[in-house]
CSV table of C-alpha atoms and ligand atoms in Angstrom, one decimal:
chain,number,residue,atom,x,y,z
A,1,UNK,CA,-31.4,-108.1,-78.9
A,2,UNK,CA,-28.0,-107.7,-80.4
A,3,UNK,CA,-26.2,-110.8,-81.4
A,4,UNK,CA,-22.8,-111.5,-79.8
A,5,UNK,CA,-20.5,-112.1,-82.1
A,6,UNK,CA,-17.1,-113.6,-81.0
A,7,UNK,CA,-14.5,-111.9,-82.1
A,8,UNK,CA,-10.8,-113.8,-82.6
A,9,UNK,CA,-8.2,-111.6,-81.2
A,10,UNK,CA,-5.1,-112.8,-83.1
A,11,UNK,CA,-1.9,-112.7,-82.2
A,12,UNK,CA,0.9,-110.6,-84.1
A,13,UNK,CA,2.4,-112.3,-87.7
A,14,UNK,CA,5.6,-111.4,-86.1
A,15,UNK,CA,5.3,-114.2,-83.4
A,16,UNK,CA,5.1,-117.0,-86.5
A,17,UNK,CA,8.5,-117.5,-86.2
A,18,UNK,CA,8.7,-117.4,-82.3
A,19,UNK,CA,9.8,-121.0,-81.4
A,20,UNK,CA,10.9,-122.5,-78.4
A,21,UNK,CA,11.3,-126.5,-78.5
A,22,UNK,CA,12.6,-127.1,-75.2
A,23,UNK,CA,9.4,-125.9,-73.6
A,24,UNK,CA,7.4,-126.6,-76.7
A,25,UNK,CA,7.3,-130.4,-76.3
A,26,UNK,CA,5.9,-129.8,-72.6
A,27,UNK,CA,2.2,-130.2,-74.2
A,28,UNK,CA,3.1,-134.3,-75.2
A,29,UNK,CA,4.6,-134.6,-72.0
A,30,UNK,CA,1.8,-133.8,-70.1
A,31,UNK,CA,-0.7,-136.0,-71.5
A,32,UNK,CA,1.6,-139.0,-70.9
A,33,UNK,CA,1.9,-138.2,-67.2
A,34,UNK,CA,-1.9,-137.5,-67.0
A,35,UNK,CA,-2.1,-141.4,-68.2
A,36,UNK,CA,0.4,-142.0,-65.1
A,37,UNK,CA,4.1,-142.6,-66.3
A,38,UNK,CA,6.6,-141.3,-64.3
A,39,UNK,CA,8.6,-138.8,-67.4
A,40,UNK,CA,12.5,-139.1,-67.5
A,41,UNK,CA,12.5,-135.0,-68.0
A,42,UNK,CA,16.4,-134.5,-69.7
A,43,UNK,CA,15.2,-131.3,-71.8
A,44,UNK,CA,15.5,-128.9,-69.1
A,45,UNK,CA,18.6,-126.8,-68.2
A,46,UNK,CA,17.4,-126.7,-64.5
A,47,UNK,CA,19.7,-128.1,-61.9
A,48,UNK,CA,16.9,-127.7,-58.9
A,49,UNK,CA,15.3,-130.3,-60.8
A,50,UNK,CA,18.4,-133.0,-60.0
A,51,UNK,CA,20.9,-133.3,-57.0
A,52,UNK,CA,22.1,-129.7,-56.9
A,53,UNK,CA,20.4,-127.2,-54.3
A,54,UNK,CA,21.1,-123.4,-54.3
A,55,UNK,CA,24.0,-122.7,-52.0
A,56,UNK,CA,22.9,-121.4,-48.1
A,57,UNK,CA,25.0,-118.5,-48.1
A,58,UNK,CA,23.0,-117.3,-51.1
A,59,UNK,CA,19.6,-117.9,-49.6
A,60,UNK,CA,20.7,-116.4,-46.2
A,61,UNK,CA,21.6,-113.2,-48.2
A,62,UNK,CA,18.4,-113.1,-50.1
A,63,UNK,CA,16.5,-113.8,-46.5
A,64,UNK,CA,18.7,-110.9,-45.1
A,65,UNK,CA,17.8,-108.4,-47.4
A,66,UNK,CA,13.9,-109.6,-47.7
A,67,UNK,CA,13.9,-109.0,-43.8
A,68,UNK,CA,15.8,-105.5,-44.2
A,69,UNK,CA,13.0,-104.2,-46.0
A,70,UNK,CA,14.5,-104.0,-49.4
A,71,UNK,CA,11.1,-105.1,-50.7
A,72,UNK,CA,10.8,-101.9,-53.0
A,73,UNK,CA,12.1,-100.8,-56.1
A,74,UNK,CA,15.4,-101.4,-56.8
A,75,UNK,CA,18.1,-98.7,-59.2
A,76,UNK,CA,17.2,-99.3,-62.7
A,77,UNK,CA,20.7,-100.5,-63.1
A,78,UNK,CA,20.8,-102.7,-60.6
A,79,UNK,CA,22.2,-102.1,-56.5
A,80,UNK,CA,25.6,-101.0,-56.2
A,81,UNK,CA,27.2,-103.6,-54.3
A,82,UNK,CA,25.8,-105.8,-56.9
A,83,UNK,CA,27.1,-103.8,-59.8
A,84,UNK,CA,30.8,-103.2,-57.7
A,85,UNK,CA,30.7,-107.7,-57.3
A,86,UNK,CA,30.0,-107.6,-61.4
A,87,UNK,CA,33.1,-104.8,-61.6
A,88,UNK,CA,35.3,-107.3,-59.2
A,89,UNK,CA,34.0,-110.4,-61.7
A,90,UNK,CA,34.9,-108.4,-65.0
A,91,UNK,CA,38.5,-108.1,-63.6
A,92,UNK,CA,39.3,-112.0,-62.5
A,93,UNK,CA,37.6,-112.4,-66.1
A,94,UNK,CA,40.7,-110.3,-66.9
A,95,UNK,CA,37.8,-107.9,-69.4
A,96,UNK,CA,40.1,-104.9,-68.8
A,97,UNK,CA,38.0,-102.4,-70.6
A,98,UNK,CA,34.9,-102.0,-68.6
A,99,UNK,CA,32.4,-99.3,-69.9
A,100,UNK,CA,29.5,-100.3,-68.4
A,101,UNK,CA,27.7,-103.1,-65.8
A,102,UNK,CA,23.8,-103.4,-65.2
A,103,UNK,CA,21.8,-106.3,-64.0
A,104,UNK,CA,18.8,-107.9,-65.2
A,105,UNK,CA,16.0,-110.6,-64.3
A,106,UNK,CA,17.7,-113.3,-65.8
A,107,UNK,CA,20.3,-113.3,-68.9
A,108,UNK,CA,16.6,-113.9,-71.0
A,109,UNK,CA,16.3,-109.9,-70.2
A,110,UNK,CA,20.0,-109.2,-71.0
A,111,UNK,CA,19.5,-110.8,-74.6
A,112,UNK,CA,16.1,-108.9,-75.2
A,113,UNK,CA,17.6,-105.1,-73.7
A,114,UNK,CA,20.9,-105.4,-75.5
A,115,UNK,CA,19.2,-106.8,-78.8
A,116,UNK,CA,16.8,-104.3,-78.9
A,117,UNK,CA,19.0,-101.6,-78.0
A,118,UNK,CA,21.2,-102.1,-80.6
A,119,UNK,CA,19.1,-103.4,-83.9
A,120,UNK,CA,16.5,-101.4,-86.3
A,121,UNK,CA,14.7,-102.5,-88.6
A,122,UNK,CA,16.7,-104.6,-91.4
A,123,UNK,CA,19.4,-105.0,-89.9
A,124,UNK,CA,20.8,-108.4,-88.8
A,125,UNK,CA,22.4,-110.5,-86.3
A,126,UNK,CA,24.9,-113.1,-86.9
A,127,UNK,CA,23.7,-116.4,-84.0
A,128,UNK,CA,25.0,-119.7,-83.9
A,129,UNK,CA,23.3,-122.4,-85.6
A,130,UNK,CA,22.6,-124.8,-83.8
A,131,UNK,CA,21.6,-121.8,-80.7
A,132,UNK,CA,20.1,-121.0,-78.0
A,133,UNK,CA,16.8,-120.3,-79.4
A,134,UNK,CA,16.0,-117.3,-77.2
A,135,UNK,CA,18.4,-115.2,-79.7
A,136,UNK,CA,16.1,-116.1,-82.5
A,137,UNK,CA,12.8,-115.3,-80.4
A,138,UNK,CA,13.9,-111.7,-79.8
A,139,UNK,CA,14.9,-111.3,-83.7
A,140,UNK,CA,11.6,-112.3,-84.6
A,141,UNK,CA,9.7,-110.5,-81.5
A,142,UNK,CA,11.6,-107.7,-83.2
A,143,UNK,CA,10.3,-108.3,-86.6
A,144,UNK,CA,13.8,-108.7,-87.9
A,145,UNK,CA,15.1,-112.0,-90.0
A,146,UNK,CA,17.5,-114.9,-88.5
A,147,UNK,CA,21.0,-114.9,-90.1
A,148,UNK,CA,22.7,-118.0,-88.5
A,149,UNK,CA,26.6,-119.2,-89.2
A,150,UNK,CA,27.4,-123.0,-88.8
A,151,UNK,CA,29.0,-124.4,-85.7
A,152,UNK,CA,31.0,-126.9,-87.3
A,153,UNK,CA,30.2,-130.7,-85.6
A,154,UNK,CA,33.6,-131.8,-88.0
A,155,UNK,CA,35.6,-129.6,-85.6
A,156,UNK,CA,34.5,-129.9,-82.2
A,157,UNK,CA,31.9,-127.9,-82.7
A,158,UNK,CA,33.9,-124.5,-83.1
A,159,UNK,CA,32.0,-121.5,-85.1
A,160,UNK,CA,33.0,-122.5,-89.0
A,161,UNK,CA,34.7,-119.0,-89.7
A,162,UNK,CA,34.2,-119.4,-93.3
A,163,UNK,CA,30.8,-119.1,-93.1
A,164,UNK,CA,30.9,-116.2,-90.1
A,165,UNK,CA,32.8,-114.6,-93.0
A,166,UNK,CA,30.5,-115.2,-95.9
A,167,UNK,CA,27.6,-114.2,-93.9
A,168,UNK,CA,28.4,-110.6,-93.1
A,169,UNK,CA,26.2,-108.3,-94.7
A,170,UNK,CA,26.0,-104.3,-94.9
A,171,UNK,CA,23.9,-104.5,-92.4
A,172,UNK,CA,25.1,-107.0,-89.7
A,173,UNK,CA,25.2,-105.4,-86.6
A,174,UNK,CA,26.6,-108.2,-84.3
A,175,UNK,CA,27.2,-111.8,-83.4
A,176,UNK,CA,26.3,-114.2,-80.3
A,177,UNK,CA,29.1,-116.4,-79.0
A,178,UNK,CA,27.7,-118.7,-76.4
A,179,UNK,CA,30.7,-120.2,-74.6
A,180,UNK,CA,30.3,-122.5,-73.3
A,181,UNK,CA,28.0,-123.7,-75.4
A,182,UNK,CA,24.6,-124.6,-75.4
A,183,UNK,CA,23.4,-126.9,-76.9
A,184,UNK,CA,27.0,-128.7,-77.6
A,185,UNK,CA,28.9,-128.0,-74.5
A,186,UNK,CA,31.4,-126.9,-77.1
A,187,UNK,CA,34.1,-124.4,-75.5
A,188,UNK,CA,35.8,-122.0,-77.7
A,189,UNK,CA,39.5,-122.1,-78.3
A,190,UNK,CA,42.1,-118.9,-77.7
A,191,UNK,CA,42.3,-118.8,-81.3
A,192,UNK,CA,39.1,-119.1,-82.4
A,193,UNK,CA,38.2,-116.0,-79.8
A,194,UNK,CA,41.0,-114.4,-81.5
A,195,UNK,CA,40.0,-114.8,-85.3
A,196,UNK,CA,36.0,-113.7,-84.4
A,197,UNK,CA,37.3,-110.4,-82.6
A,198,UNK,CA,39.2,-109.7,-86.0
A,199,UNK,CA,36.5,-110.5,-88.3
A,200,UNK,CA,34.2,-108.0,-85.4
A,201,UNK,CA,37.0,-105.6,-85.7
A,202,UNK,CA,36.9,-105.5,-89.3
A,203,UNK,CA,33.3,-105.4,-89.8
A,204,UNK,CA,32.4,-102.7,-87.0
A,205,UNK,CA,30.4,-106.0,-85.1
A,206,UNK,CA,29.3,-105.5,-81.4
A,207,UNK,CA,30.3,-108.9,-79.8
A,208,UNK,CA,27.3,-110.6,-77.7
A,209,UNK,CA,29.3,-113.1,-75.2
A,210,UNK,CA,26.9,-115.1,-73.7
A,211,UNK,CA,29.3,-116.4,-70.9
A,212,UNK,CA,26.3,-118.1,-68.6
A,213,UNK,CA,28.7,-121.4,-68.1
A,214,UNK,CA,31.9,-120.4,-67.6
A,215,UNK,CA,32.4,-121.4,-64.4
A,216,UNK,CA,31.7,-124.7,-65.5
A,217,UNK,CA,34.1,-126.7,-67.7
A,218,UNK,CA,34.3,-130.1,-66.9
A,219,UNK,CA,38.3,-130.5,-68.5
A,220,UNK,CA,41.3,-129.0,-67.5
A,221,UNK,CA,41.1,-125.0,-67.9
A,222,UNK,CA,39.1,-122.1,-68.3
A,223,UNK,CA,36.7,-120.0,-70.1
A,224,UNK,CA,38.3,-117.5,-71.5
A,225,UNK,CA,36.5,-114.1,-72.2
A,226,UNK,CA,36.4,-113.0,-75.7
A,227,UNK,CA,36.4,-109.5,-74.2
A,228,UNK,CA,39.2,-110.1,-72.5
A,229,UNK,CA,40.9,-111.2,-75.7
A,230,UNK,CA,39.4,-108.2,-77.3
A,231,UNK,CA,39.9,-105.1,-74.9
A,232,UNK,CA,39.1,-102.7,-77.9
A,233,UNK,CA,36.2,-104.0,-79.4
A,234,UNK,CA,32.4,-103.5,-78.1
A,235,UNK,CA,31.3,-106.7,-76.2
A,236,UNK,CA,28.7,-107.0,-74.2
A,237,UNK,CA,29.5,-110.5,-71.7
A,238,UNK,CA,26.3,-112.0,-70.2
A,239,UNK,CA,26.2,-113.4,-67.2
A,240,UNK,CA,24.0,-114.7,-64.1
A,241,UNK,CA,23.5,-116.8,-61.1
A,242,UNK,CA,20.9,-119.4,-63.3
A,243,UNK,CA,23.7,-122.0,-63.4
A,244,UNK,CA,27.1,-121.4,-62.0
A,245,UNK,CA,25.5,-120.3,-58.8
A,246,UNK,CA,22.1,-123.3,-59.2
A,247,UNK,CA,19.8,-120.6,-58.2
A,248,UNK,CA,17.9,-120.3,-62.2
A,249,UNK,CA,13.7,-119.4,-60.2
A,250,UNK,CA,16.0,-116.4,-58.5
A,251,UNK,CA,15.6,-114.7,-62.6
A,252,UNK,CA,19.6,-112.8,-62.0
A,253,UNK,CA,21.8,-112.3,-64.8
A,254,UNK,CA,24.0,-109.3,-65.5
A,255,UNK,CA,25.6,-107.4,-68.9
A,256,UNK,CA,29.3,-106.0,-68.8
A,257,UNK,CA,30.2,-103.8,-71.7
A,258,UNK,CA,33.4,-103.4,-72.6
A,259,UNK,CA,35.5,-101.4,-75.4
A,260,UNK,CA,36.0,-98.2,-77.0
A,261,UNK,CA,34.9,-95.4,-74.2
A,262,UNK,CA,33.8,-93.1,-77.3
A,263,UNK,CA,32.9,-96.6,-79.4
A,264,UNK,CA,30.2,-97.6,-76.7
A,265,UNK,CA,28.8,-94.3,-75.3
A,266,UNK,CA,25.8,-94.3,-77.4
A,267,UNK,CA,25.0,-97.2,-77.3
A,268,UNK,CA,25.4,-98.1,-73.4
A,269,UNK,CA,22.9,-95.2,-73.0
A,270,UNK,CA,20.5,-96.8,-75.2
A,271,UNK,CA,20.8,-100.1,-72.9
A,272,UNK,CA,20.3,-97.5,-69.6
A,273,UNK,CA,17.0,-96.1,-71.2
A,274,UNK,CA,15.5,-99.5,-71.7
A,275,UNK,CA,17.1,-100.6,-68.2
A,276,UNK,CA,14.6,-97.4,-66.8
A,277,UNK,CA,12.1,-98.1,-68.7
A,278,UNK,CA,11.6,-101.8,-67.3
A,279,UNK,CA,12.2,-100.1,-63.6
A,280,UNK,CA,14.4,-102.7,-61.9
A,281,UNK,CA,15.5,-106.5,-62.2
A,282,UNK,CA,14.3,-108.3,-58.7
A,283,UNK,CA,15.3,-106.7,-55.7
A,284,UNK,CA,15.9,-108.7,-53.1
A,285,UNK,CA,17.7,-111.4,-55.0
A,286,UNK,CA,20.2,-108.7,-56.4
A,287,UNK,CA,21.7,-108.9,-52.8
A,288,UNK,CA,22.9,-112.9,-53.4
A,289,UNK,CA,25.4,-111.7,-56.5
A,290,UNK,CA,27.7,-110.4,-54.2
A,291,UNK,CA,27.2,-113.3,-52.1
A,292,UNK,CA,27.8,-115.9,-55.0
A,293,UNK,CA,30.8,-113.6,-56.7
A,294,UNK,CA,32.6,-113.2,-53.6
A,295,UNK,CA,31.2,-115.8,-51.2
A,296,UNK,CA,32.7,-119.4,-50.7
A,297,UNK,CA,32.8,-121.0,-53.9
A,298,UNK,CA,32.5,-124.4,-52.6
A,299,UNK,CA,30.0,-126.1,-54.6
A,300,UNK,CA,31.6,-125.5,-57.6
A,301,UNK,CA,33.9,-128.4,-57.2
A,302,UNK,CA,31.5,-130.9,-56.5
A,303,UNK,CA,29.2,-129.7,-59.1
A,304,UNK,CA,32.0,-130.1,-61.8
A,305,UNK,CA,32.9,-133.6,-60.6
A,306,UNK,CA,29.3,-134.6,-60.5
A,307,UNK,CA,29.0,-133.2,-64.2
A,308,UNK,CA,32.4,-134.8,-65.3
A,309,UNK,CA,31.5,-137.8,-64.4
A,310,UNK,CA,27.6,-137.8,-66.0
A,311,UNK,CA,29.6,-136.7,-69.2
A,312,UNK,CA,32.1,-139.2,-69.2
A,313,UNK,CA,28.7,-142.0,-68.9
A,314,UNK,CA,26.7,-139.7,-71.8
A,315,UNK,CA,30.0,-140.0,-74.1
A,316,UNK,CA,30.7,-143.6,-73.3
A,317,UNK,CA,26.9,-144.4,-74.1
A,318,UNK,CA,26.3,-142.5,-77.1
A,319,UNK,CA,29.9,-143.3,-78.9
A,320,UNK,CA,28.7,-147.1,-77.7
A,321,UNK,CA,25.3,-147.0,-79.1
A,322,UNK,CA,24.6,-147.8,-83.2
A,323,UNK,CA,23.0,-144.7,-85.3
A,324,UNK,CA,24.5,-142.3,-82.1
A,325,UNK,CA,27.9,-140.5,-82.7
A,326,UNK,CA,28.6,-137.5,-80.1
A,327,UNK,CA,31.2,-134.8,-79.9
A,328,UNK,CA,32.5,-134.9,-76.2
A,329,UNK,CA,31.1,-131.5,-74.4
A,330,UNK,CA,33.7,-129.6,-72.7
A,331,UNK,CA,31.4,-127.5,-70.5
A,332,UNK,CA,28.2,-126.8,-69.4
A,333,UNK,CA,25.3,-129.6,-69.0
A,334,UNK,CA,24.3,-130.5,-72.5
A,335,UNK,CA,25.3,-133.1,-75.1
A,336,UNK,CA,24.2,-132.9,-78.9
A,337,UNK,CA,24.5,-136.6,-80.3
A,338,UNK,CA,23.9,-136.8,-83.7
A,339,UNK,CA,21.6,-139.4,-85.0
A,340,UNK,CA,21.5,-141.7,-88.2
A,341,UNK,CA,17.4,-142.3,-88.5
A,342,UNK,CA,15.5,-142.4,-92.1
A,343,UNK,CA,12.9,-140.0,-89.9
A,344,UNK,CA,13.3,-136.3,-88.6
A,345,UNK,CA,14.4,-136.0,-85.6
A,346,UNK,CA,11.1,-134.3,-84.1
A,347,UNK,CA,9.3,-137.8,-84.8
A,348,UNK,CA,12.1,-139.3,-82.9
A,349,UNK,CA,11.8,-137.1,-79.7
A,350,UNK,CA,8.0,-137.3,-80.0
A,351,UNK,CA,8.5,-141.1,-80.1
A,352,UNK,CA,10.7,-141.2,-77.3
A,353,UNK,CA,8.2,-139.5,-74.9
A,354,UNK,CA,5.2,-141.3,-75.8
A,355,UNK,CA,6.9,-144.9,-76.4
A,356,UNK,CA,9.9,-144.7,-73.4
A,357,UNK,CA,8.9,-141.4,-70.9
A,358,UNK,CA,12.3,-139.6,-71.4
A,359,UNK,CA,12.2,-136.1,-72.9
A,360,UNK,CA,14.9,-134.8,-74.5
A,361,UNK,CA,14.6,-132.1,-77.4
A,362,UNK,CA,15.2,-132.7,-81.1
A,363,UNK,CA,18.1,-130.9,-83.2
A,364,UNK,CA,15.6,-129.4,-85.6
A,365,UNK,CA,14.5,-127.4,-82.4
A,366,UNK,CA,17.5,-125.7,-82.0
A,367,UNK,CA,18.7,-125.5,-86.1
A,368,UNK,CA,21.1,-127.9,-87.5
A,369,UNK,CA,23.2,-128.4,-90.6
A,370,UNK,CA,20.6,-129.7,-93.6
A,371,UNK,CA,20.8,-133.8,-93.7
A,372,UNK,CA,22.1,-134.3,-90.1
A,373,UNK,CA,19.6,-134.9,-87.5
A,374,UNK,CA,20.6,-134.5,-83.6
A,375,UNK,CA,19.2,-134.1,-80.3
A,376,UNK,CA,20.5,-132.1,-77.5
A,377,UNK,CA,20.8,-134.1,-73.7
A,378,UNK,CA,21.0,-132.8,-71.0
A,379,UNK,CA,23.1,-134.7,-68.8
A,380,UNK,CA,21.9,-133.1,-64.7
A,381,UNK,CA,20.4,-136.4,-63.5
A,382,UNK,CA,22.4,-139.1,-61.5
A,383,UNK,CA,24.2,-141.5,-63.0
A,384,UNK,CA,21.3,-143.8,-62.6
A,385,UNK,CA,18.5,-142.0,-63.9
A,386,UNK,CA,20.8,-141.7,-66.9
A,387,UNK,CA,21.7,-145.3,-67.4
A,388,UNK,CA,17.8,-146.2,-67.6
A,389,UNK,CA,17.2,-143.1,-70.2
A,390,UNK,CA,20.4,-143.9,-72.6
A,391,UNK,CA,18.6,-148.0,-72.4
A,392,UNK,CA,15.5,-146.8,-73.3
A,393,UNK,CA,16.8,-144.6,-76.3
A,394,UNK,CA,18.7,-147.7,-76.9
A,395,UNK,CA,16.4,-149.5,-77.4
A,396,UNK,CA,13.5,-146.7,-79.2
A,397,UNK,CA,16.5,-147.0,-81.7
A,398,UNK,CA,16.3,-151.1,-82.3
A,399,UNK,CA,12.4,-151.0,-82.4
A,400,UNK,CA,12.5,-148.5,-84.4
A,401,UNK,CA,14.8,-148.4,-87.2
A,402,UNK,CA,16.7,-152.3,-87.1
B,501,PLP,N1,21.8,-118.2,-72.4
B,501,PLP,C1,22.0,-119.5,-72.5
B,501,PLP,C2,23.0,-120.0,-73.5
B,501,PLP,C3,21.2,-120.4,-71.8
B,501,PLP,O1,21.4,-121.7,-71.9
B,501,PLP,C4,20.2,-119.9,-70.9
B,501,PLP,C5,19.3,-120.8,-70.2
B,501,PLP,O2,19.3,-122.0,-70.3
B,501,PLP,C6,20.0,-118.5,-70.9
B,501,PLP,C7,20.8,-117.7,-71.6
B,501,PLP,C8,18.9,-117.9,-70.0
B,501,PLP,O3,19.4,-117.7,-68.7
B,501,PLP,P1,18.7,-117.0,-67.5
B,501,PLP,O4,18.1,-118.1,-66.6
B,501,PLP,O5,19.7,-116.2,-66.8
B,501,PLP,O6,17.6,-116.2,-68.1
């Protein structure tokens, strides 16, 4: 008889470098609700989990078009009353140089079609440090090497343009803007949209504007559109129903390049080959962006003021609390309080599950500067729920370090 040997089937080198924190630290949390605690979870960006529901008139279109039958296939670049909502979007966004609009399951798909549409092998991307970390997934899915610039904590957060600058190579290709941001709820200035689109201008850079929050900024104004600031150079702005529209299981999101007509053409048929290639985002849920784009817009007061005010407690905690210091977030759901500890921060978070039940994810998780250690809040849960998590941290911190 033969023996049977087992054979390890391992997975690619490239995915060495494939990290994602905020999902990462799941595995800890699970054995501490298998011993029955109750888990604080303020590490996810999902609003379903908290007080916000998915508004009816998006669910009823969704229903509708499940009922009509459009159960099949959808156009590779998404339906066309979708695509004409996008169109209508682009404009109150006041991006006046449309060249192109597709939708995808999710922004996640917009990032990986329009990064691997546009890189080969050596070159790079310029992304945010701290970031998103899906950006650096693709890169290394893709084989290709992180090359992050600073957001600068001193200033609010802003991209530090010195180091944008100083980072540039021959073979840069692009740079991500998330605005607002995650994980700082930072929200770029008119200024600071203006000085990137020279420095992309200058350096031949395809703009990535990862826009997902715009419709929520909890001050006084709004997101501006570095496309819109930018008419002639090639963005592509991101979009989706995930968070402005509470509907993140639904996987929608959308790209809208914009620029040069002869600047983008090669490159927005490049996006429409991989678009093809993947067949079509969801179907029946492609029939809620009209809905949501055109629809009542309702809930987005009340999700603002709900936000505001969990903001406003977050601040007030953390600029209260010894070893915390926070810059105030301007938008979206997340806080990034830096923390003074003689540890790393991923000791901390781990701590703070197993000791106190409340998950949040460490700054380490998401890059920061060398020496400064952080983690990222996310501030969805009621006012309550809060209170009890920022105690607990509290009081992690005293055990801990006093
Ligand atoms: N971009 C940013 C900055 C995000 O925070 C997220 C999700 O948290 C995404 C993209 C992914 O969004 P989607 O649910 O549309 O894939």
């Amino acid at each position: 008889m033969p023996t049977m040997q087992t054979r390890e089937i391992t997975a690619a080198a490239r995915l060495e470098n494939v990290r994602y924190a905020i999902r990462d630290l799941a595995c800890i949390a699970d054995e501490v609700a298998k011993q029955g605690h109750e888990i604080l979870p303020l590490n996810i960006g999902d609003p379903i989990n908290f007080d916000f529901r998915t508004p009816p008139h998006l669910i009823e279109a969704v229903y509708k078009a499940m009922r009509d039958g459009k159960n099949g296939y959808a156009p590779s670049p998404g339906i066309k009353e979708a695509l004409e909502a996008i169109r209508g979007e682009a404009a109150r966004k006041k991006i006046s140089s449309v060249q192109d609009v597709f939708v995808t399951s999710g922004v996640s798909e917009t990032v990986d079609l329009c990064l691997t549409a546009l890189l080969n092998p050596g070159d790079d991307l310029l992304t945010p440090s701290p970031d998103y970390p899906l950006y650096s997934a693709v890169l290394a899915k893709m084989g290709l090497k992180l090359n992050s610039y600073d957001l600068n904590e001193e200033d609010g957060w802003q991209p530090d343009l010195f180091d944008v600058t100083r980072k540039i190579t021959p073979r840069t290709r692009g740079i991500v803007l998330i605005n607002p941001n995650n994980p700082t709820g930072a929200v770029c200035t008119r200024a600071m949209l203006g000085k990137i689109a020279d420095l992309a201008r200058r350096h031949n850079l395809v703009i990535f504007a990862d826009e997902i929050y715009d419709k929520l900024i909890l001050d006084e104004g709004e997101t501006i559109s570095i496309a819109a600031v930018a008419p002639d150079v090639p963005v592509v702005t991101f979009g989706g129903l995930s968070k402005n529209y509470l509907a993140p299981g639904w996987r929608i999101g959308w790209g809208i390049v914009s620029g040069e007509a002869a600047a983008v053409k090669q490159y927005k048929e490049g996006i429409q080959k991989l678009l093809r290639a993947r067949l079509c985002a969801n179907h029946p849920e492609q029939y809620a962006i009209k809905a949501a784009l055109e629809g009542p817009q309702d809930h987005l007061p009340e999700v603002r003021s709900k936000l505001r005010s969990r903001r406003d407690l977050t601040v007030r905690w953390a600029n209260s609390t010894a070893r915390v210091s926070c810059v105030a977030p301007r938008g979206a759901f997340y806080a990034f309080p830096r923390i003074d500890i003689p540890e790393g921060d991923e000791i901390f978070v781990r701590e703070l599950i197993l000791q106190k039940h409340v998950m949040v994810v460490h700054g380490s998780g998401f890059g920061q500067k060398p020496g400064t250690k952080h983690f990222r809040i996310v501030f969805l849960p009621d006012e309550q729920t809060l209170s009890r998590a920022y105690a607990a941290i509290g009081d992690l911190l005293r055990e801990r370090y006093d």
